[in-house]
Amino acid sequence: MVGLMSAAFAALGGLLIGIIAGYNRPFDNIVMRVMDGLMSIPTILLAIALISLTGPGIGILIVAIAIPETPAVARLVRSVVLGVRERPYVEAALCGGARLPKVIWRHILPSTIPPLMVQSATVCASAILTEAGLSFLGVGVPPEIPSWGNMIASSRLYLAIAPLTIFAPGICLAVTVLAVNLLGDGLRDLFDPHAKRRR
Amino acid sequence: MSGPLLKVENLTKHYPLGSGIFKKTIPVIRAVEDVSFSVEAGETLCIVGESGCGKSTVARLLMRLVEPTGGRVLIDGTDIAGLKKDALHAWRRRMQMVFQDPYSSLNPRLTAGQIITEPVENFERLGRRQRQALAADLLRNVGMSPEMMHRLPSELSGGQRQRVGIARALALRPSLIIADEAVSALDVSVQAQILNLLLDLQQQMGISFVFISHDLGVVEYIGRRVAVMYLGRIVELAQCEALFAKPVHPYTEALIAAAPVPDPTRARLATPVEGEVPSPINPPTGCAFHPRCPLAVERCRIDVPPLVPMADGRVVACHVRAPAGDARHLAPVTGDHPLYPVAMSDTLSIRASRVHR
Amino acid sequence: MQMHQTVGGDVLLDVRDLQTHFYGEDSVTRALGGISFQVKKGETLGVVGESGCGKSVTALSILRLLPRLTAKTVGGQVRFHGRNLLELSDREMRQIRGDQIAMIFQEPMTSLNPVYTVGHQIAEVIQIHTKASRSVAMARAGEMLRLVRIADPERRVNNYPHEISGGMRQRAMIAMALACSPELLIADEPTTALDVTIQAQILRLIVDLKERTGTAVMFITHDLGVVAETCQRVIVMYAGRIVEQATVIDLFARPAHPYTQGLLRSVPDRRRARHRRLPEIPGIVPSLREPITGCSFAPRCPFATDICREKTPSLRDVGSSHATACWRAEEVMGA
Ligand SMILES: Nc1ncnc2c1ncn2[C@@H]1O[C@H](COP(=O)(O)OP(=O)(O)OP(=O)(O)O)[C@@H](O)[C@H]1O
Ligand SMILES: Nc1ncnc2c1ncn2[C@@H]1O[C@H](COP(=O)(O)OP(=O)(O)OP(=O)(O)O)[C@@H](O)[C@H]1O
Ligand code: SF4
Ligand SMILES: [Mg+2]
Ligand SMILES: [Mg+2]
């Protein structure tokens, strides 16, 4: 849940920033440096810092996880946009009198979707892990809401008596992350005919 | 209408090489340098020249896909280079472009019908029925059957794709179509289909063409006037027949001599012009052709030759063949001897004799 | 079966009923549907045809350079000095490649190794085939560059491929191909990527070198003008088959196959009245995925009759050293 939402936020934010950066040179220069900065801070540290500023809560948690994941998405989208905007068919659309927003909507956006989906799956997987990690550390989802991270954290004390209480959520977590990653692979194959043929 | 449809004055485009935060002077690629020409309504102007001489850049400047470094582009007397976005939007209707590569110039995710009606939808709202009628109409215009409108570009052959590209350019009923190497990627038999189509459309609708190509055979077939470019500049601009009958600029002569002629009985391997096309980053001083030119004199290395009008109406930029000042009275003579004598090579003469025996 | 002229002593390469298929996920592309031709000693044989008709696959099949996973030569023979190249071991084949048969590719950049100097690459070819010492080979590489008229060869041997122009790269490729004086040079569209003035230089060079060394050349191109200016004999390919074979003069004067005729007519030519419609060949090239019954050109052919649609024509003589695969060649030549 938190993972999904964070991934969605990261994807949207990344898409927006990426597209604008792909089309606006000055914005590109500034924002991409900022993004580089964000990327160099470990996700968990950034999230902990954000949460300790505002106090725990699901909403802030989602934002805290989404922010460090955004730069990767933005970079990806930007590179796709930069590639596609030079395509003759985009120039052809401009020649036909299309205005920029329409060109972006009709010709550029569709090309960014497949890689975006794939990336989102990866982001989702890592967001689930981050969430679990944060909850385990006690700064994630408030303890009254059940989450695997919380479960593991609270079971830690009973590890010797009831090991299953820690392994069950742990295994669930691992399986979920694996599943989401596989989903990402599947999406890539679906959208990218070359990758499919190679298999 | 008075005056030419399209008039280009001193058009110049320099591409900066990298950004120059740390350097004082940024090196530039002189892609187009001081190019001027005009196109009358219903006329075809061809631009020829070798790879990298700036042909595509001229086309993109005309469409204002790139901003010029200098110069003006006038359509019916209005300078489109200075237009603001909204006014430019309106002017797009007058000029359309056909691209070189029929594969990459069509969005692979849209159907042929969507592609060709898109320009119209940029200007007015169309209902579903209207859109289909328009698409069918346009497809028939370019000799395709209306059922093709539901196909994706990947389901069409190269020639059909290029027809779709032409239909898209026709959609707005433009007065001028710029065709940048529109047939170069096609096989000869398909190329003939497309060239015929362009000529038919011109006759039916009175469209003017700026036809860019590196293939002299095609140019000679379709052009009325021809501009020859070398390293960003026009070196000769003349009526098609006159140019091919009597090239004046040494480069034009070299180009015509180098083009292979599909006729073995006239087989001749001309002594080709020496040397390679120089880089537009660091073009030679004076006349850009002088390092390869058999006629070059001292002055060619120093001064850029101006375009000088000659008696038959052509303009030529050459210090030797068209000296400035009195050239208006000069008949276009090409000298007593051709610069690139046609030599029968041994194999060729053996071959010829074998056949005539 | 297709007809063979008697194999005289002057035949260098004898290709018989060569068939090559490509295997896709769920389809078979019959890129070569059984082609037969000969290259004689010292001649220049042109191979023309439109994109995708199998010209490059012919060259690659002869040299056994097809992609191993997807392509297979499923039938026929390639006889060179009486030996069938298709039956040689990989080692024997490597000996022949470069030493006796050399090839020049269309895109010189992709066939030169970017991390070695031009001189190094030419010297390596020489070393492999002659066991010359390094310094001897390098000196010979310099000579080869001079032979292909690269100015300042002493300096150029030390250049990397990206440091020289496209025309010079193509010359370097020619130098490399000729380094071991092969008996047969296969040139696959050697000038297509070049400008006309540079193309003229390279064509001139190939013709001159050929005259000097007596190397036979198989010249693959889609440009009829290039064929007219360089070749003595021509084979015309369409959809994986040879449809016509003739001396260049005959081919241009009396084309016997409707495809050749259409091809020749659709080239814009200054001698015809301008602004008259170009005669075009209607329709499109057939897909090689589906088996073709009858003449592959029949759907586009103005001469086609029922027999054309039912039975595949094979090459037959229609004149001295002039053969065509058309049921109605006589009518075509009369038209
Ligand atoms: N966007 C760009 N940025 C930098 N340089 C460019 C750009 N577009 C073109 N150039 C350079 O400008 C010069 C002219 O290019 P242009 O594409 O106009 O040539 P062309 O005559 O169309 O050649 P071709 O026949 O190969 O299409 C070339 O040297 C090219 O490298
Ligand atoms: N690696 C490959 N995999 C699958 N099919 C191939 C492959 N290479 C060639 N083909 C098919 O074989 C046929 C002949 O191709 P070939 O490259 O010989 O054409 P060509 O005559 O050289 O054309 P061009 O003038 O475009 O170079 C084509 O239909 C092509 O689709
Ligand atoms: S100006 Fe001089 S160098 Fe230039 S083309 Fe004319 S003669 Fe040659
Ligand atoms: Mg171009
Ligand atoms: Mg090929």
Coordinates of C-alpha atoms in Angstrom, one line a residue, chain B:
Chain B
M1 CA -0.3 37.8 -56.7
S2 CA 2.7 40.1 -57.0
G3 CA 6.2 39.1 -56.0
P4 CA 7.4 35.6 -55.3
L5 CA 5.7 33.2 -52.9
L6 CA 8.8 32.5 -50.9
K7 CA 11.8 34.8 -50.6
V8 CA 14.9 34.0 -48.6
E9 CA 17.4 36.7 -47.9
N10 CA 20.9 36.2 -46.5
L11 CA 19.8 33.2 -44.4
T12 CA 22.6 32.1 -42.1
K13 CA 22.7 29.4 -39.4
H14 CA 25.7 28.7 -37.2
Y15 CA 25.4 25.8 -34.7
P16 CA 27.6 26.3 -31.6
L17 CA 29.9 23.5 -30.8
G18 CA 29.3 22.8 -27.2
S19 CA 28.5 25.4 -24.6
G20 CA 31.0 28.0 -24.0
I21 CA 31.0 28.7 -20.2
F22 CA 34.8 28.3 -20.0
K23 CA 35.8 29.4 -23.4
K24 CA 35.8 32.9 -24.7
T25 CA 34.9 32.1 -28.3
I26 CA 32.8 29.1 -29.1
P27 CA 33.7 27.3 -32.3
V28 CA 30.7 27.1 -34.6
I29 CA 29.5 24.9 -37.4
R30 CA 28.8 27.2 -40.3
A31 CA 25.9 25.1 -41.6
V32 CA 24.3 27.7 -43.8
E33 CA 26.0 30.9 -44.8
D34 CA 24.3 33.9 -46.5
V35 CA 21.8 31.9 -48.6
S36 CA 19.3 33.9 -50.8
F37 CA 16.7 32.6 -53.3
S38 CA 13.1 32.9 -54.2
V39 CA 10.3 30.6 -55.3
E40 CA 7.4 31.6 -57.5
A41 CA 3.9 30.2 -57.1
G42 CA 3.6 26.8 -58.7
E43 CA 7.3 26.5 -59.3
T44 CA 9.8 23.8 -58.2
L45 CA 13.2 24.9 -56.9
C46 CA 15.7 22.2 -56.3
I47 CA 18.6 22.4 -53.9
V48 CA 21.5 20.0 -54.6
G49 CA 24.8 19.5 -52.9
E50 CA 26.8 16.9 -51.1
S51 CA 26.3 15.5 -47.6
G52 CA 26.7 18.2 -44.9
C53 CA 26.5 21.2 -47.2
G54 CA 23.5 22.5 -45.3
K55 CA 20.5 21.4 -47.4
S56 CA 18.5 20.0 -44.5
T57 CA 19.4 23.0 -42.4
V58 CA 17.9 25.3 -45.0
A59 CA 14.7 23.2 -45.0
R60 CA 14.5 23.4 -41.2
L61 CA 15.1 27.1 -41.3
L62 CA 12.3 27.6 -43.8
M63 CA 9.9 25.6 -41.5
R64 CA 11.3 27.4 -38.6
L65 CA 12.2 24.2 -36.8
V66 CA 15.4 25.9 -35.9
E67 CA 16.0 29.6 -35.4
P68 CA 18.2 31.4 -37.9
T69 CA 21.4 33.1 -36.8
G70 CA 20.7 35.8 -39.4
G71 CA 18.6 36.6 -42.5
R72 CA 15.0 36.6 -43.4
V73 CA 12.4 34.2 -44.7
L74 CA 9.5 36.0 -46.4
I75 CA 6.3 34.3 -47.4
D76 CA 4.0 36.6 -49.5
G77 CA 6.1 39.4 -48.1
T78 CA 5.8 38.5 -44.4
D79 CA 8.9 37.7 -42.5
I80 CA 8.2 34.5 -40.7
A81 CA 11.6 34.5 -39.0
G82 CA 10.4 37.4 -36.9
L83 CA 6.9 36.0 -36.1
K84 CA 5.6 35.4 -32.6
K85 CA 4.3 32.0 -31.7
D86 CA 0.6 32.6 -32.5
A87 CA 1.2 34.2 -35.8
L88 CA 3.7 31.5 -36.7
H89 CA 1.1 28.9 -35.9
A90 CA -1.2 30.4 -38.5
W91 CA 1.6 30.6 -41.1
R92 CA 2.3 26.9 -40.7
R93 CA -0.7 26.3 -42.9
R94 CA 1.0 27.8 -45.9
M95 CA 4.1 25.6 -45.8
Q96 CA 4.4 21.9 -45.1
M97 CA 7.3 19.5 -45.2
V98 CA 7.9 16.0 -46.5
F99 CA 10.7 14.2 -44.6
Q100 CA 13.5 12.0 -45.9
D101 CA 13.0 8.9 -43.9
P102 CA 9.5 7.4 -44.3
Y103 CA 10.2 5.1 -41.3
S104 CA 11.1 7.6 -38.6
S105 CA 8.9 10.5 -39.7
L106 CA 5.7 8.7 -38.9
N107 CA 4.7 8.0 -35.3
P108 CA 4.7 4.2 -34.9
R109 CA 1.9 4.3 -32.5
L110 CA -0.7 6.1 -34.6
T111 CA -2.6 4.8 -37.6
A112 CA -2.2 6.3 -41.1
G113 CA -5.6 8.0 -40.7
Q114 CA -4.7 9.6 -37.4
I115 CA -1.3 10.7 -38.8
I116 CA -2.7 12.5 -41.9
T117 CA -5.6 14.2 -40.2
E118 CA -3.6 15.5 -37.3
P119 CA -2.5 18.7 -38.9
V120 CA -6.1 19.7 -39.7
E121 CA -7.1 18.9 -36.1
N122 CA -4.6 21.4 -34.9
F123 CA -6.6 24.1 -36.5
E124 CA -10.2 23.0 -36.3
R125 CA -12.3 20.4 -34.5
L126 CA -13.4 17.4 -36.6
G127 CA -16.1 14.9 -35.9
R128 CA -15.5 11.2 -36.4
R129 CA -17.3 11.2 -39.7
Q130 CA -15.5 14.3 -41.0
R131 CA -12.2 12.9 -39.9
Q132 CA -12.8 9.6 -41.8
A133 CA -14.0 11.4 -44.9
L134 CA -10.9 13.7 -44.8
A135 CA -8.5 10.7 -44.3
A136 CA -10.1 8.8 -47.2
D137 CA -9.9 11.9 -49.4
L138 CA -6.2 12.5 -48.6
L139 CA -5.3 8.9 -49.1
R140 CA -7.0 8.9 -52.5
N141 CA -5.1 12.0 -53.4
V142 CA -1.8 10.1 -53.0
G143 CA -3.1 7.0 -54.8
M144 CA -3.8 4.8 -51.8
S145 CA -7.0 3.0 -51.0
P146 CA -9.0 4.5 -48.1
E147 CA -9.0 1.2 -46.2
M148 CA -5.3 1.8 -45.5
M149 CA -6.3 4.5 -42.9
H150 CA -6.5 1.9 -40.2
R151 CA -3.0 0.5 -40.7
L152 CA -0.1 1.3 -38.6
P153 CA 3.1 2.6 -40.3
S154 CA 4.8 -0.8 -39.6
E155 CA 2.2 -2.5 -41.8
L156 CA 2.9 -0.3 -44.8
S157 CA 5.7 -0.6 -47.4
G158 CA 8.3 2.2 -47.7
G159 CA 6.6 3.7 -50.7
Q160 CA 3.2 3.7 -49.0
R161 CA 4.7 5.3 -45.9
Q162 CA 6.2 8.1 -48.0
R163 CA 2.7 8.5 -49.5
V164 CA 1.3 8.9 -46.0
G165 CA 4.0 11.5 -45.3
I166 CA 2.9 13.4 -48.5
A167 CA -0.8 13.1 -47.6
R168 CA 0.0 14.6 -44.2
A169 CA 1.7 17.5 -45.9
L170 CA -1.2 18.0 -48.2
A171 CA -3.8 18.0 -45.4
L172 CA -3.6 21.7 -44.8
R173 CA -3.7 22.5 -48.5
P174 CA -0.4 24.4 -48.3
S175 CA 0.9 26.6 -51.1
L176 CA 4.5 25.4 -50.6
I177 CA 5.8 22.0 -49.8
I178 CA 9.4 21.5 -48.7
A179 CA 10.6 18.0 -49.6
D180 CA 13.9 17.1 -47.9
E181 CA 15.3 14.1 -49.8
A182 CA 11.8 12.8 -50.1
V183 CA 12.7 10.0 -52.5
S184 CA 16.3 9.3 -51.4
A185 CA 15.4 6.4 -49.1
L186 CA 13.3 4.7 -51.7
D187 CA 14.1 2.1 -54.4
V188 CA 14.2 3.4 -58.0
S189 CA 10.9 1.8 -59.0
V190 CA 9.1 3.3 -55.9
Q191 CA 11.0 6.5 -56.4
A192 CA 9.4 6.9 -59.8
Q193 CA 6.0 6.4 -58.3
I194 CA 6.6 9.2 -55.8
L195 CA 8.1 11.6 -58.3
N196 CA 5.1 11.1 -60.6
L197 CA 2.8 11.7 -57.6
L198 CA 4.5 15.0 -56.7
L199 CA 4.4 16.2 -60.3
D200 CA 0.7 15.3 -60.6
L201 CA -0.1 17.1 -57.3
Q202 CA 1.7 20.2 -58.5
Q203 CA -0.3 20.2 -61.7
Q204 CA -3.6 19.7 -60.0
M205 CA -3.2 22.0 -57.0
G206 CA -0.5 24.5 -58.2
I207 CA 1.7 23.7 -55.2
S208 CA 5.2 25.1 -55.2
F209 CA 8.0 22.8 -54.2
V210 CA 11.4 23.3 -52.6
F211 CA 12.9 20.0 -53.5
I212 CA 16.1 19.0 -51.8
S213 CA 18.1 16.1 -53.1
H214 CA 21.6 14.9 -53.7
D215 CA 20.6 12.9 -56.8
L216 CA 21.2 14.9 -60.0
G217 CA 19.0 12.6 -62.0
V218 CA 16.0 13.3 -59.8
V219 CA 16.7 17.0 -59.7
E220 CA 17.0 17.2 -63.5
Y221 CA 13.7 15.4 -63.8
I222 CA 11.7 17.5 -61.3
G223 CA 13.3 20.9 -61.1
R224 CA 12.7 24.1 -62.9
R225 CA 15.4 26.0 -61.3
V226 CA 18.3 24.5 -59.4
A227 CA 20.5 25.9 -56.6
V228 CA 23.8 24.2 -56.1
M229 CA 25.2 24.4 -52.5
Y230 CA 28.7 23.8 -51.3
L231 CA 29.7 24.1 -47.7
G232 CA 26.7 26.2 -46.6
R233 CA 26.7 28.6 -49.6
I234 CA 24.9 28.7 -52.9
V235 CA 27.6 28.6 -55.6
E236 CA 25.3 28.5 -58.7
L237 CA 21.6 29.0 -59.2
A238 CA 20.2 28.6 -62.7
Q239 CA 17.4 27.3 -64.9
C240 CA 17.5 23.5 -64.9
E241 CA 18.2 23.0 -68.6
A242 CA 20.9 25.7 -68.7
L243 CA 22.6 24.3 -65.6
F244 CA 22.9 20.8 -66.9
A245 CA 23.7 21.8 -70.5
K246 CA 26.4 24.3 -69.4
P247 CA 27.5 24.2 -65.8
V248 CA 29.5 27.4 -65.0
H249 CA 30.8 26.9 -61.5
P250 CA 33.7 24.4 -61.4
Y251 CA 31.9 22.6 -58.5
T252 CA 28.7 22.2 -60.5
E253 CA 30.8 20.9 -63.3
A254 CA 32.5 18.4 -61.0
L255 CA 29.2 17.3 -59.6
I256 CA 27.6 16.6 -63.0
A257 CA 30.7 14.9 -64.2
A258 CA 30.8 12.6 -61.1
A259 CA 27.2 11.5 -61.4
P260 CA 27.1 8.0 -63.0
V261 CA 25.1 7.8 -66.2
P262 CA 23.0 4.7 -66.6
D263 CA 24.1 4.1 -70.2
P264 CA 27.1 1.7 -70.8
T265 CA 27.5 2.9 -74.4
R266 CA 28.3 6.3 -73.2
A267 CA 30.3 4.8 -70.3
R268 CA 32.9 7.1 -69.3
L269 CA 34.7 7.4 -66.1
A270 CA 35.3 11.0 -65.7
T271 CA 38.5 12.0 -64.1
P272 CA 37.0 12.8 -60.8
V273 CA 37.5 16.0 -58.8
E274 CA 40.3 15.5 -56.3
G275 CA 40.1 15.9 -52.5
E276 CA 37.3 15.7 -50.0
V277 CA 34.6 18.0 -48.8
P278 CA 36.1 20.2 -46.1
S279 CA 34.7 20.5 -42.6
P280 CA 32.1 23.3 -42.1
I281 CA 33.7 23.9 -38.6
N282 CA 36.8 25.3 -40.2
P283 CA 36.0 26.1 -43.9
P284 CA 38.8 27.1 -46.2
T285 CA 39.3 30.8 -46.6
G286 CA 38.1 32.6 -49.7
C287 CA 36.2 30.3 -52.0
A288 CA 35.4 27.2 -50.1
F289 CA 36.0 25.1 -53.2
H290 CA 39.5 26.4 -53.9
P291 CA 41.4 23.5 -52.4
R292 CA 39.7 21.1 -54.9
C293 CA 39.3 23.5 -57.8
P294 CA 41.5 23.1 -60.9
L295 CA 41.0 26.7 -61.9
A296 CA 41.8 28.3 -58.5
V297 CA 43.9 31.4 -58.7
E298 CA 45.5 33.5 -55.9
R299 CA 42.4 35.5 -55.3
C300 CA 40.3 32.4 -54.6
R301 CA 42.3 31.7 -51.5
I302 CA 41.6 35.2 -50.1
D303 CA 38.2 36.6 -51.1
V304 CA 34.9 34.9 -50.9
P305 CA 33.5 35.2 -54.4
P306 CA 30.1 37.0 -54.5
L307 CA 27.1 35.6 -56.5
V308 CA 27.3 37.4 -59.8
P309 CA 24.4 37.5 -62.3
M310 CA 25.3 36.3 -65.8
A311 CA 23.7 37.1 -69.2
D312 CA 21.3 34.1 -69.2
G313 CA 19.9 35.0 -65.8
R314 CA 21.8 32.6 -63.6
V315 CA 24.0 33.6 -60.7
V316 CA 27.4 32.1 -60.1
A317 CA 30.0 32.6 -57.3
C318 CA 33.4 32.1 -58.9
H319 CA 36.2 34.6 -59.4
V320 CA 37.4 33.0 -62.6
R321 CA 34.3 31.9 -64.3
A322 CA 32.2 34.9 -63.2
P323 CA 34.4 37.8 -62.3
A324 CA 32.5 40.5 -60.4
G325 CA 31.8 43.8 -62.1
D326 CA 31.3 43.0 -65.8
A327 CA 29.8 39.6 -65.5
R328 CA 26.3 40.7 -66.4
H329 CA 27.6 40.9 -69.9
L330 CA 29.3 37.6 -69.8
A331 CA 27.7 34.8 -71.7
P332 CA 28.0 31.6 -69.6
V333 CA 31.0 30.0 -71.2
T334 CA 32.7 27.1 -69.6
G335 CA 36.1 27.5 -71.2
D336 CA 37.5 25.6 -74.1
H337 CA 38.2 22.3 -72.3
P338 CA 36.0 20.5 -69.8
L339 CA 37.6 20.5 -66.4
Y340 CA 36.9 16.8 -66.0
P341 CA 37.7 15.2 -69.3
V342 CA 35.8 12.0 -70.0
A343 CA 38.3 9.2 -70.4
M344 CA 37.5 5.7 -71.8
S345 CA 39.2 3.5 -69.4
D346 CA 40.8 0.3 -70.8
T347 CA 38.3 -2.1 -69.6
L348 CA 35.6 0.1 -70.9
S349 CA 37.1 0.3 -74.4
I350 CA 37.7 -3.4 -74.4
R351 CA 34.2 -3.9 -73.5
A352 CA 32.9 -1.6 -76.1
S353 CA 35.0 -3.2 -78.9
R354 CA 33.9 -6.7 -77.8
V355 CA 30.4 -5.7 -78.4
H356 CA 30.8 -3.9 -81.6
R357 CA 32.7 -6.7 -83.2

